[in-house]
Amino acid sequence: SQQGEEDPQALSIQEGENATMNCSYKTSINNLQWYRQNSGRGLVHLILIRSNEREKHSGRLRVTLDTSKKSSSLLITASRAADTASYFCASEGNTDKLIFGTGTRLQVFP
Amino acid sequence: DGGITQSPKYLFRKEGQNVTLSCEQNLNHDAMYWYRQDPGQGLRLIYYSQIVNDFQKGDIAEGYSVSREKKESFPLTVTSAQKNPTAFYLCASSGQGAGELFFGEGSRLTVL
């Protein structure tokens, strides 16, 4: 399977804590993207990091990319109950197709 | 509002029947995609189209068919040849290659 992998599969934290999710992919990439999915809904794009970038920020989100290890991480700081969702990484290689990871289910308790 | 509209949201099918899922976008995007999502899993690519009147198989195309007669529309037919069609189907579009994808709200198909 070409699918990437994410860990942990599930994560439960309290509001105000930080949440870190990790993603590994298998082939060389042009960029890596993170998406969010609320239960039973479509995916929403969060952030894109290019292969020549190492870190990117957007609001409470911080993404890092290590191409030598073929891995990325998503950090959500000061989490809120509304952050409860599944988070997916997706890598774009030379085929112009996105390959999605298996996702991390995040539960943030008030 | 610009976006992607999938219909129906829920669909029930008897074994042996073909069903067609609709996907319409008004974002003026060239590329459109169909993904399948099984419970607790990531997305797997069924078919994609980079331009009108052209489409390519994804990783799990067997038992599915598509058409791209208009830029705005990319319907997916789940045929009776698909052995395990019960799943959540997501349509997406993008403006440049496989950059940021915009997703519809999905169609949940259940085979009775």
PDB file of N, CA and C in Angstrom, chain B residues 13 15-16 36-39 41 44 46 60 62-64 78-89 109-112:
ATOM      1  N   ARG B  13     -28.766   0.771  -1.548  1.00  0.00           N
ATOM      2  CA  ARG B  13     -28.808   0.029  -2.800  1.00  0.00           C
ATOM      3  C   ARG B  13     -28.956  -1.452  -2.506  1.00  0.00           C
ATOM      4  N   GLU B  15     -28.227  -5.297  -3.656  1.00  0.00           N
ATOM      5  CA  GLU B  15     -27.155  -5.977  -4.387  1.00  0.00           C
ATOM      6  C   GLU B  15     -27.558  -6.161  -5.843  1.00  0.00           C
ATOM      7  N   GLY B  16     -26.605  -5.949  -6.741  1.00  0.00           N
ATOM      8  CA  GLY B  16     -26.866  -6.128  -8.157  1.00  0.00           C
ATOM      9  C   GLY B  16     -27.304  -4.874  -8.881  1.00  0.00           C
ATOM     10  N   ARG B  36     -12.698   7.005  -1.841  1.00  0.00           N
ATOM     11  CA  ARG B  36     -13.512   6.129  -0.993  1.00  0.00           C
ATOM     12  C   ARG B  36     -12.893   6.122   0.400  1.00  0.00           C
ATOM     13  N   GLN B  37     -13.757   6.165   1.436  1.00  0.00           N
ATOM     14  CA  GLN B  37     -13.274   6.119   2.810  1.00  0.00           C
ATOM     15  C   GLN B  37     -14.055   5.045   3.552  1.00  0.00           C
ATOM     16  N   ASP B  38     -13.346   4.089   4.107  1.00  0.00           N
ATOM     17  CA  ASP B  38     -13.947   3.058   4.941  1.00  0.00           C
ATOM     18  C   ASP B  38     -13.763   3.438   6.410  1.00  0.00           C
ATOM     19  N   PRO B  39     -14.603   2.900   7.289  1.00  0.00           N
ATOM     20  CA  PRO B  39     -14.578   3.324   8.707  1.00  0.00           C
ATOM     21  C   PRO B  39     -13.189   3.278   9.310  1.00  0.00           C
ATOM     22  N   GLN B  41     -10.539   4.625   8.387  1.00  0.00           N
ATOM     23  CA  GLN B  41      -9.457   4.537   7.410  1.00  0.00           C
ATOM     24  C   GLN B  41      -9.198   5.876   6.741  1.00  0.00           C
ATOM     25  N   ARG B  44      -8.870   6.549  -0.198  1.00  0.00           N
ATOM     26  CA  ARG B  44      -8.247   5.839  -1.320  1.00  0.00           C
ATOM     27  C   ARG B  44      -8.831   6.383  -2.617  1.00  0.00           C
ATOM     28  N   ILE B  46     -10.194   6.609  -6.280  1.00  0.00           N
ATOM     29  CA  ILE B  46     -10.910   5.738  -7.208  1.00  0.00           C
ATOM     30  C   ILE B  46     -10.626   6.150  -8.649  1.00  0.00           C
ATOM     31  N   ILE B  60      -8.068   2.143  -6.779  1.00  0.00           N
ATOM     32  CA  ILE B  60      -9.110   1.132  -6.547  1.00  0.00           C
ATOM     33  C   ILE B  60     -10.262   1.311  -7.527  1.00  0.00           C
ATOM     34  N   GLU B  62     -11.551  -0.676  -9.862  1.00  0.00           N
ATOM     35  CA  GLU B  62     -12.361  -1.821 -10.275  1.00  0.00           C
ATOM     36  C   GLU B  62     -13.761  -1.749  -9.685  1.00  0.00           C
ATOM     37  N   GLY B  63     -14.773  -1.902 -10.564  1.00  0.00           N
ATOM     38  CA  GLY B  63     -16.161  -1.861 -10.111  1.00  0.00           C
ATOM     39  C   GLY B  63     -16.773  -0.474 -10.126  1.00  0.00           C
ATOM     40  N   TYR B  64     -16.008   0.512 -10.567  1.00  0.00           N
ATOM     41  CA  TYR B  64     -16.486   1.895 -10.648  1.00  0.00           C
ATOM     42  C   TYR B  64     -16.323   2.423 -12.069  1.00  0.00           C
ATOM     43  N   VAL B  78     -21.251   3.417  -9.223  1.00  0.00           N
ATOM     44  CA  VAL B  78     -20.819   2.224  -8.509  1.00  0.00           C
ATOM     45  C   VAL B  78     -21.570   1.060  -9.139  1.00  0.00           C
ATOM     46  N   THR B  79     -20.863   0.190  -9.806  1.00  0.00           N
ATOM     47  CA  THR B  79     -21.532  -0.877 -10.544  1.00  0.00           C
ATOM     48  C   THR B  79     -21.709  -2.119  -9.685  1.00  0.00           C
ATOM     49  N   SER B  80     -22.480  -3.046 -10.202  1.00  0.00           N
ATOM     50  CA  SER B  80     -22.721  -4.286  -9.478  1.00  0.00           C
ATOM     51  C   SER B  80     -21.452  -5.133  -9.396  1.00  0.00           C
ATOM     52  N   ALA B  81     -20.441  -4.768 -10.169  1.00  0.00           N
ATOM     53  CA  ALA B  81     -19.174  -5.506 -10.131  1.00  0.00           C
ATOM     54  C   ALA B  81     -18.321  -5.135  -8.922  1.00  0.00           C
ATOM     55  N   GLN B  82     -18.694  -4.061  -8.234  1.00  0.00           N
ATOM     56  CA  GLN B  82     -17.940  -3.667  -7.031  1.00  0.00           C
ATOM     57  C   GLN B  82     -18.374  -4.584  -5.899  1.00  0.00           C
ATOM     58  N   LYS B  83     -17.437  -5.367  -5.380  1.00  0.00           N
ATOM     59  CA  LYS B  83     -17.779  -6.425  -4.428  1.00  0.00           C
ATOM     60  C   LYS B  83     -18.161  -5.919  -3.050  1.00  0.00           C
ATOM     61  N   ASN B  84     -17.628  -4.809  -2.646  1.00  0.00           N
ATOM     62  CA  ASN B  84     -17.893  -4.300  -1.301  1.00  0.00           C
ATOM     63  C   ASN B  84     -18.136  -2.799  -1.373  1.00  0.00           C
ATOM     64  N   PRO B  85     -19.286  -2.380  -1.881  1.00  0.00           N
ATOM     65  CA  PRO B  85     -19.489  -0.961  -2.173  1.00  0.00           C
ATOM     66  C   PRO B  85     -19.881  -0.100  -0.973  1.00  0.00           C
ATOM     67  N   THR B  86     -20.266  -0.701   0.130  1.00  0.00           N
ATOM     68  CA  THR B  86     -20.677   0.089   1.292  1.00  0.00           C
ATOM     69  C   THR B  86     -19.500   0.897   1.798  1.00  0.00           C
ATOM     70  N   ALA B  87     -19.634   2.224   1.739  1.00  0.00           N
ATOM     71  CA  ALA B  87     -18.523   3.112   2.114  1.00  0.00           C
ATOM     72  C   ALA B  87     -19.005   4.551   2.062  1.00  0.00           C
ATOM     73  N   PHE B  88     -18.124   5.445   2.460  1.00  0.00           N
ATOM     74  CA  PHE B  88     -18.338   6.888   2.384  1.00  0.00           C
ATOM     75  C   PHE B  88     -17.542   7.386   1.191  1.00  0.00           C
ATOM     76  N   TYR B  89     -18.212   8.071   0.249  1.00  0.00           N
ATOM     77  CA  TYR B  89     -17.565   8.505  -0.980  1.00  0.00           C
ATOM     78  C   TYR B  89     -17.410  10.019  -0.967  1.00  0.00           C
ATOM     79  N   LEU B 109     -22.977   5.412   1.015  1.00  0.00           N
ATOM     80  CA  LEU B 109     -23.676   4.351   0.293  1.00  0.00           C
ATOM     81  C   LEU B 109     -23.727   3.107   1.158  1.00  0.00           C
ATOM     82  N   THR B 110     -24.921   2.552   1.285  1.00  0.00           N
ATOM     83  CA  THR B 110     -25.097   1.302   2.031  1.00  0.00           C
ATOM     84  C   THR B 110     -25.777   0.280   1.123  1.00  0.00           C
ATOM     85  N   VAL B 111     -25.174  -0.871   1.017  1.00  0.00           N
ATOM     86  CA  VAL B 111     -25.758  -1.956   0.225  1.00  0.00           C
ATOM     87  C   VAL B 111     -26.508  -2.889   1.153  1.00  0.00           C
ATOM     88  N   LEU B 112     -27.789  -3.097   0.844  1.00  0.00           N
ATOM     89  CA  LEU B 112     -28.639  -3.905   1.714  1.00  0.00           C
ATOM     90  C   LEU B 112     -28.582  -5.372   1.318  1.00  0.00           C
TER      91      LEU B 112
END
